[in-house]
Tab-separated table of C-alpha atoms in Angstrom:
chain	number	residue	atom	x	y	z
A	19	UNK	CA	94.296	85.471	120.417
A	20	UNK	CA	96.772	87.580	118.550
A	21	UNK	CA	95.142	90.147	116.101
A	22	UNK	CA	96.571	92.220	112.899
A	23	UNK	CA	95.877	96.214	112.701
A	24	UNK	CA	96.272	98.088	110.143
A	25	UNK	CA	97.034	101.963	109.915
A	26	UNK	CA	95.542	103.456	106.841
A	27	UNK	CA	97.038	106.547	105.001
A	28	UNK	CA	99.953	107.496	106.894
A	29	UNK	CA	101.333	109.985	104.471
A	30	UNK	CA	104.043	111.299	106.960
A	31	UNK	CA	104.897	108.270	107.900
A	32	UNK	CA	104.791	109.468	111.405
A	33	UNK	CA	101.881	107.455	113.168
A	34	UNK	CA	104.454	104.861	114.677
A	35	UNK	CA	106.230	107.743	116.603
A	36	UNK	CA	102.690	109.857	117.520
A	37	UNK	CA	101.845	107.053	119.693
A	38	UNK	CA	102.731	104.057	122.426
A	39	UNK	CA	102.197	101.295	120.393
A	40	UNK	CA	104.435	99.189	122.337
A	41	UNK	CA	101.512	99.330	124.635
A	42	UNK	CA	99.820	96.631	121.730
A	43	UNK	CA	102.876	94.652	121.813
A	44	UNK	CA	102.253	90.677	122.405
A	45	UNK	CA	98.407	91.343	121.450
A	46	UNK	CA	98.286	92.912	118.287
A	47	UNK	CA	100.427	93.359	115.358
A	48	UNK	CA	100.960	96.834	113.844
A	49	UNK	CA	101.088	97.139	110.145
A	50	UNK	CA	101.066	101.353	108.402
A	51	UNK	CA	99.797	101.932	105.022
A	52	UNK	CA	101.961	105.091	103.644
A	53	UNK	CA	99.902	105.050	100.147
A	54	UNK	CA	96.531	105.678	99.834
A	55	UNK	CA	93.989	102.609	99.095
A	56	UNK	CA	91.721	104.026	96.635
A	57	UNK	CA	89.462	101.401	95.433
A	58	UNK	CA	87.213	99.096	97.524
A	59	UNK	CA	88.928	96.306	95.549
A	60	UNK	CA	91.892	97.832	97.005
A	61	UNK	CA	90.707	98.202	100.083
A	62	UNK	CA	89.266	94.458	100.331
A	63	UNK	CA	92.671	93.197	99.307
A	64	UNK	CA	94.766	95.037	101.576
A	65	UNK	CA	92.826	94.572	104.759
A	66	UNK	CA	91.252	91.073	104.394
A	67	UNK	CA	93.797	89.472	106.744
A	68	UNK	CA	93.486	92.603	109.273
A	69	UNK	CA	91.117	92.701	112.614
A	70	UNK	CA	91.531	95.884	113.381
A	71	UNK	CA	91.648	99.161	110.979
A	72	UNK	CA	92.638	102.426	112.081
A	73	UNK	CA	91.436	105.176	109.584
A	74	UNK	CA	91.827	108.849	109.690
A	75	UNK	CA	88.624	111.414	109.877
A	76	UNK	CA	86.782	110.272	106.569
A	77	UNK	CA	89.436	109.782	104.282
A	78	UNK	CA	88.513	105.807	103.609
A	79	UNK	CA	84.798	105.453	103.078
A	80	UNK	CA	83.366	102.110	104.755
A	81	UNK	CA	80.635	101.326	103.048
A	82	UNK	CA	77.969	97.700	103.743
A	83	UNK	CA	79.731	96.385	100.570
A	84	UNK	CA	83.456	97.184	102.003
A	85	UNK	CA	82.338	95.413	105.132
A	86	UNK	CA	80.816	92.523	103.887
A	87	UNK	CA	84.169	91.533	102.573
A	88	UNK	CA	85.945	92.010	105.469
A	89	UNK	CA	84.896	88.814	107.244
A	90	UNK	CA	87.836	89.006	109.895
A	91	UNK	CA	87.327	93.013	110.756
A	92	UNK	CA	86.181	93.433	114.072
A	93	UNK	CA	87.172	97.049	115.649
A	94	UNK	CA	87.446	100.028	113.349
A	95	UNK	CA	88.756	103.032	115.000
A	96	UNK	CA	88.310	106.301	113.191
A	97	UNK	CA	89.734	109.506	114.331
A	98	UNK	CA	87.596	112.530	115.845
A	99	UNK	CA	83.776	111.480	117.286
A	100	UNK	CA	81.834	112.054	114.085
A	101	UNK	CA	81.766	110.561	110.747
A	102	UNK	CA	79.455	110.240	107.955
A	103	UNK	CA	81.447	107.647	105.464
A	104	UNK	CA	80.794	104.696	108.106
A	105	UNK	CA	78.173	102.545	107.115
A	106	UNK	CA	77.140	101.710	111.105
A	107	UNK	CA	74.587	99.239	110.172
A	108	UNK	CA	76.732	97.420	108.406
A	109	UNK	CA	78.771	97.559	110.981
A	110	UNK	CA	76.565	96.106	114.143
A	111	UNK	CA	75.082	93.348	111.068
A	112	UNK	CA	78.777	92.191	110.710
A	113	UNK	CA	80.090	92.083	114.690
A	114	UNK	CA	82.201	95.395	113.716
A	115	UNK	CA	82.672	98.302	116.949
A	116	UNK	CA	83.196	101.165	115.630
A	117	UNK	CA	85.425	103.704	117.747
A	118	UNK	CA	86.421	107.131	117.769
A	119	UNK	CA	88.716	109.746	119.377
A	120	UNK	CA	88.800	113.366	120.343
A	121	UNK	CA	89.762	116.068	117.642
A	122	UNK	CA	90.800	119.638	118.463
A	123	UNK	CA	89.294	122.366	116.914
A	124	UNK	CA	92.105	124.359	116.966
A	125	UNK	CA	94.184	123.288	114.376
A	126	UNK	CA	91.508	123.741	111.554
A	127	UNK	CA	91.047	127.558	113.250
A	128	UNK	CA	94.853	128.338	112.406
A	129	UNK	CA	94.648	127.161	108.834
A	130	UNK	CA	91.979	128.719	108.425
A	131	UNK	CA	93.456	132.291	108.837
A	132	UNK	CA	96.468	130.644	107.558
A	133	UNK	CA	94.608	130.858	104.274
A	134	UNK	CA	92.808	133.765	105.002
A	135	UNK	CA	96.194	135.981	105.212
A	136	UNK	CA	97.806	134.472	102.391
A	137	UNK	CA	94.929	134.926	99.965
A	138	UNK	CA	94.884	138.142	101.401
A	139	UNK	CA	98.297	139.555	101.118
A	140	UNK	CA	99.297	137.113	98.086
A	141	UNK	CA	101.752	135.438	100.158
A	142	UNK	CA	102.148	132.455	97.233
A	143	UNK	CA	102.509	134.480	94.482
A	144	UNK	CA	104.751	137.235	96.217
A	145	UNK	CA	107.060	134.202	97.646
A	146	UNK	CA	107.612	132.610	94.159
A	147	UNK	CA	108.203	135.927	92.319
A	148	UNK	CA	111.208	136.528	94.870
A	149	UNK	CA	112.362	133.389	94.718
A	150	UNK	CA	112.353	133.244	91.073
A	151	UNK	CA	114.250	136.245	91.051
A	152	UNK	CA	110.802	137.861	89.138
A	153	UNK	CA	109.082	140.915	90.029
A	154	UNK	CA	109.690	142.845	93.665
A	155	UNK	CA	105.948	143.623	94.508
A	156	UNK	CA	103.526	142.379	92.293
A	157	UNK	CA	100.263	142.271	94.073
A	158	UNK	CA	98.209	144.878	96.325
A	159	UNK	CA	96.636	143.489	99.260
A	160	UNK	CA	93.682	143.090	100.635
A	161	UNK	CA	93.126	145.239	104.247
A	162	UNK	CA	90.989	142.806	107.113
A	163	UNK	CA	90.487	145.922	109.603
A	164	UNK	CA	87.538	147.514	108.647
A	165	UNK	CA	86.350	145.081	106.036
A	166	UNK	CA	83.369	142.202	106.540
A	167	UNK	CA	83.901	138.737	107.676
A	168	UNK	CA	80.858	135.992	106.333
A	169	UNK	CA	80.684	133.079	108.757
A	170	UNK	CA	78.169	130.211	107.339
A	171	UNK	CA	78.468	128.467	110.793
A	172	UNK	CA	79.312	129.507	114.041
A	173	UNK	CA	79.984	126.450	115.801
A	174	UNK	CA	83.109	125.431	117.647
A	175	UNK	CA	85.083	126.398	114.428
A	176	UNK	CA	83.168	129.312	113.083
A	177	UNK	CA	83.056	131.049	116.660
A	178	UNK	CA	86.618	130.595	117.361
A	179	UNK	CA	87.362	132.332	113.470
A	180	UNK	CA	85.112	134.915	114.348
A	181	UNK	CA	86.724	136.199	117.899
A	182	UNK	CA	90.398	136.198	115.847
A	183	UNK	CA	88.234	138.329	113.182
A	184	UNK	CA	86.991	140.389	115.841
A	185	UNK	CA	90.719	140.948	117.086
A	186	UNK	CA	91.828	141.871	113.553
A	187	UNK	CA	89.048	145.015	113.781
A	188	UNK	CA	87.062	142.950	111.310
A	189	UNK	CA	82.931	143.540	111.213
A	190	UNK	CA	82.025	139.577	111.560
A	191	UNK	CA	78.603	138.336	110.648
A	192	UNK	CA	77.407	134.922	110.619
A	193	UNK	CA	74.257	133.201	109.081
A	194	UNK	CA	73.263	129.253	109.027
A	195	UNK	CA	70.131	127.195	108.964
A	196	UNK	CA	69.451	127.155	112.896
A	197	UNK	CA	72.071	130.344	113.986
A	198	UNK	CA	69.661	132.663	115.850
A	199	UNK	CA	70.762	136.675	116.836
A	200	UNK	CA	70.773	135.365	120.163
A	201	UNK	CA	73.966	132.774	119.779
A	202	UNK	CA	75.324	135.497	117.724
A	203	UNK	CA	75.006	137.836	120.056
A	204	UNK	CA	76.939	135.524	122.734
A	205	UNK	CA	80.059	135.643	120.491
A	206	UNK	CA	80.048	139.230	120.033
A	207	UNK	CA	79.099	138.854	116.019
A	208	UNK	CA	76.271	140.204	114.212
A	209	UNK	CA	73.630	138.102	112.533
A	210	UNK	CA	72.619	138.054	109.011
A	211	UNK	CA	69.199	137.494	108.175
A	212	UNK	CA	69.753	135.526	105.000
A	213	UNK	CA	72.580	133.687	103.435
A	214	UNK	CA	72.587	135.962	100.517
A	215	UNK	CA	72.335	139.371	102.508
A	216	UNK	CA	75.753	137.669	104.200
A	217	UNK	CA	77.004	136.626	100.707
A	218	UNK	CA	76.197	139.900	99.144
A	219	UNK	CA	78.171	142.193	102.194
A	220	UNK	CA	81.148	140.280	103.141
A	221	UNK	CA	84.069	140.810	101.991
A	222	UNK	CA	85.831	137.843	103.133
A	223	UNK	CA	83.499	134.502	103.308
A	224	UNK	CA	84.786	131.273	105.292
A	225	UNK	CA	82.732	128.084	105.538
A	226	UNK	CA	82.238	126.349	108.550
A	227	UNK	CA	79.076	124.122	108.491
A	228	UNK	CA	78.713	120.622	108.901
A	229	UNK	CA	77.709	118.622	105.689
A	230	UNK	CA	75.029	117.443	105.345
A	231	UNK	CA	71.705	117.430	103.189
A	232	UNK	CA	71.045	121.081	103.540
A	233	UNK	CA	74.585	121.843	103.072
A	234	UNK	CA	75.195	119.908	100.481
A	235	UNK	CA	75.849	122.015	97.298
A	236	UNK	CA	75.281	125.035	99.962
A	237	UNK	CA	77.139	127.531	97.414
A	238	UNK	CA	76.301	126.830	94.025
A	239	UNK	CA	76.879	129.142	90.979
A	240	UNK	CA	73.712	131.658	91.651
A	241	UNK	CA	75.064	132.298	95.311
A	242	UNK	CA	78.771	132.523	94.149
A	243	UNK	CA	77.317	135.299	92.304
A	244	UNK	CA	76.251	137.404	94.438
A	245	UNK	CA	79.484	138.038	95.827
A	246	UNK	CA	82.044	140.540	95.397
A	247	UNK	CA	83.682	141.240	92.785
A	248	UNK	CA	86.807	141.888	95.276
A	249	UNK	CA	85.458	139.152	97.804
A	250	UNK	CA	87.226	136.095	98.736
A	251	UNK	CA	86.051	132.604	100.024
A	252	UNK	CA	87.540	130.054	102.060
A	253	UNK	CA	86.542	126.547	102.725
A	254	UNK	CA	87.866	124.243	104.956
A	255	UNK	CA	84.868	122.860	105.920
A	256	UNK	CA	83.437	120.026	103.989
A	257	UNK	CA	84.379	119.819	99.944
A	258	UNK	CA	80.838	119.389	99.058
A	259	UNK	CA	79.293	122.573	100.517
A	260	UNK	CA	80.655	124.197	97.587
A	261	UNK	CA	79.399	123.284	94.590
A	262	UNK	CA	83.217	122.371	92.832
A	263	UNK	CA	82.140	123.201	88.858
A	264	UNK	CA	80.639	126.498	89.804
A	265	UNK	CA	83.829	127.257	92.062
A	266	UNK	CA	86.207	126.830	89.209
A	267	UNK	CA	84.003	128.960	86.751
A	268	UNK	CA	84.087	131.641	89.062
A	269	UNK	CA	87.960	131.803	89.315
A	270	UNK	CA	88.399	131.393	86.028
A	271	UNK	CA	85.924	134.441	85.146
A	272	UNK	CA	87.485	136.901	88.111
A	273	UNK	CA	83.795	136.848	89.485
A	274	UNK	CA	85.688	136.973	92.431
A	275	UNK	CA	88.843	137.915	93.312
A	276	UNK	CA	89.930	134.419	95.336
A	277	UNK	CA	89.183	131.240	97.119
A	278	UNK	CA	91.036	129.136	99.547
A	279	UNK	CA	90.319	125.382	100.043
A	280	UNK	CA	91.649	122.712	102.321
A	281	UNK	CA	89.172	120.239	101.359
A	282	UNK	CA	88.198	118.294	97.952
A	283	UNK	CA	85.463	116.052	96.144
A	284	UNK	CA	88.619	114.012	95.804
A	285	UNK	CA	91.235	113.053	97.770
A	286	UNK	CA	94.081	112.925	97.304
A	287	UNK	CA	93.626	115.018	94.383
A	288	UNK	CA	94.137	113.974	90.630
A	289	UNK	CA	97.801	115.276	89.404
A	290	UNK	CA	95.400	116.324	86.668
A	291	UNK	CA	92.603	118.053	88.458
A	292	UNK	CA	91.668	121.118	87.115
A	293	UNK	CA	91.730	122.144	91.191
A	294	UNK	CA	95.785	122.329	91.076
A	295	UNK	CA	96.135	124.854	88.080
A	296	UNK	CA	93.037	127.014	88.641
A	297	UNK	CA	93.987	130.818	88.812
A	298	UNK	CA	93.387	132.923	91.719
A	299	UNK	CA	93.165	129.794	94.071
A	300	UNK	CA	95.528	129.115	97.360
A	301	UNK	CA	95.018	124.935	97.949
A	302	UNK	CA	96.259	122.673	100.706
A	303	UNK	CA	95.950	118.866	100.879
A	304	UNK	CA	93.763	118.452	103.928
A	305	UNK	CA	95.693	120.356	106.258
A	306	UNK	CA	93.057	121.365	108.560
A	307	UNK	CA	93.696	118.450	111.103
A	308	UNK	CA	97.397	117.914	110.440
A	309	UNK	CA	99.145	118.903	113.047
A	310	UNK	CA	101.463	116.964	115.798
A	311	UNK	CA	99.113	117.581	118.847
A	312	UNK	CA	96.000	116.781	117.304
A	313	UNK	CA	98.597	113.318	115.500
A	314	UNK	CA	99.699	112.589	119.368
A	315	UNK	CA	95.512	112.447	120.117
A	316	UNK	CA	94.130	110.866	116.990
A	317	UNK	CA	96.989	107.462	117.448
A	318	UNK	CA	97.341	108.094	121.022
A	319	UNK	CA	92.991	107.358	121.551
A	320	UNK	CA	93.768	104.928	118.835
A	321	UNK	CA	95.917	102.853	121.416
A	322	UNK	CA	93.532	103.309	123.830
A	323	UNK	CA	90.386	102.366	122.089
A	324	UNK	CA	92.106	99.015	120.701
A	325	UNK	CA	92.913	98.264	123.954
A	326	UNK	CA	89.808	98.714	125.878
A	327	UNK	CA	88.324	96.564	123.086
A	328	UNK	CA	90.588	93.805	123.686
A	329	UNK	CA	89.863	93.844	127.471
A	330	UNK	CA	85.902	93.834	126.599
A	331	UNK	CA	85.038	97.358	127.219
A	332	UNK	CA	84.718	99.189	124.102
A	333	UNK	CA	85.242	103.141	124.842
A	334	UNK	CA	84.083	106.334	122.823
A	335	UNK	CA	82.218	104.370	120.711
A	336	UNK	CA	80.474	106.420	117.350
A	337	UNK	CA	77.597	106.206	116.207
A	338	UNK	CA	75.567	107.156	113.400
């Protein structure tokens, strides 16, 4: 039996050349989506002649009503080994395996403190002024050594952030739901008792927690507050941890003195979203992943998922 696949949201157009697909040939047909599908109606038209659906992390949600009209969809791969837009019993009610592959946690690290030195040293600003021929130093940054790192999570992310905090001479301090001093304590951080004693000391805050439904609106507008005037925060984490309305209010206001985020309610993001012309805000389209490694292992398990499949013996399979 031949069978379609199709390759959802390949921006770069680079998933034919991060992978052996020729590995498919004779079985399956390839077929890349460069544009984003951003309806369900969109989606249902698209893929309704497709068996097989490779999507990246969570950018497509697959809901029970996405699935249901998707009568030929059989194997839907989806990159890293955890995802929360996958409706799974949907899924296993409509014959669909769902699949996953292994994600490095090492890109998101580097953007992370990719952000954290350019909000830091004004690295956008600066760059534009001297290319614009306009001012030669207009900002005054922000020291790390010496100053307070806020980890909300200090998982595989949030410990890795913390030891190149630690390396800076930064005093790092972590806090979430189930951290305990002892886990702390094993990556060389301190930990803070409450989520507002680390909101209310750190001068630098990153976000590295799961989402989920006691993260969800994690940092609204009373715990934006109680930050620094001076303090900035950084999310690439999950869009919804951060509660987007009181975000922008705070920029606007100079509550504090900058954010970083990789991640959105949206995405991609309105050309009118108030996101892309808020001040004191350094923003990258859902970078965190993007890199060619982690590329070569998202298409590369891709290959290898679809063809275990094929030869009856599903691997990495997700569930919920």
């Amino acid at each position: 039996m031949h069978h379609r696949c199709a390759v959802l949201d390949d921006y770069q157009g680079v998933a034919a050349t991060s992978a052996d697909w020729a590995a498919l040939a004779g079985e399956v047909d390839v077929v890349t989506f460069a544009e984003h599908l951003g309806t369900e109606d969109e989606l249902a038209a698209a893929l309704a002649d497709f068996d097989i659906v490779v999507t990246l992390r969570e950018r497509v949600p697959f809901p029970a009503s996405l699935i249901a009209r998707l009568p030929r969809l059989r194997l839907l791969v989806a990159s890293g080994m955890r995802n929360s837009v996958i409706d799974f019993a949907a899924a296993e009610a409509h014959g669909v395996t769902v699949c996953g592959t292994e994600s490095s946690p090492t890109p998101p690290v580097e953007l992370t403190w990719a952000l954290l030195l350019g909000l830091a040293r004004g690295l956008v600003p600066e760059n534009a002024a001297l290319r614009a021929g306009g001012p030669w130093q207009s900002t005054l940054g922000a020291d790390l050594a010496g100053q307070r790192l806020g980890l909300l999570g200090l998982g595989k992310i949030g410990s890795r952030v913390a030891r190149i905090g630690l390396a800076f001479g930064m005093d790092v301090v972590a806090w979430s739901q189930n951290l305990t001093p002892e886990r702390a304590a094993e990556v060389g951080v301190a930990h803070a008792g409450t989520r507002e004693e680390l909101l209310r000391g750190s001068d630098f805050v990153s976000v590295h927690l799961a989402l989920g439904d006691r993260t969800r609106g994690l940092l609204g507008a009373a715990e934006l507050a109680l930050m620094k005037p001076t303090g900035y925060l950084i999310n690439t984490s999950r869009a919804a941890i951060v509660d987007q309305e009181a975000l922008l209010a705070a920029l606007h206001a100079g509550s504090i003195a900058g954010a970083a985020v990789d991640v959105f309610d949206e995405e991609p993001l309105p050309a009118d979203h108030p996101l892309r012309t808020a001040p004191r805000l350094l923003a990258t389209p859902h970078l965190g992943y993007v890199t060619r490694g982690n590329y070569r292992r998202y298409y590369g398990q891709a290959v290898e998922d679809i063809r275990a499949y094929l030869a009856g013996a599903p691997i990495r399979r997700l569930e919920p």
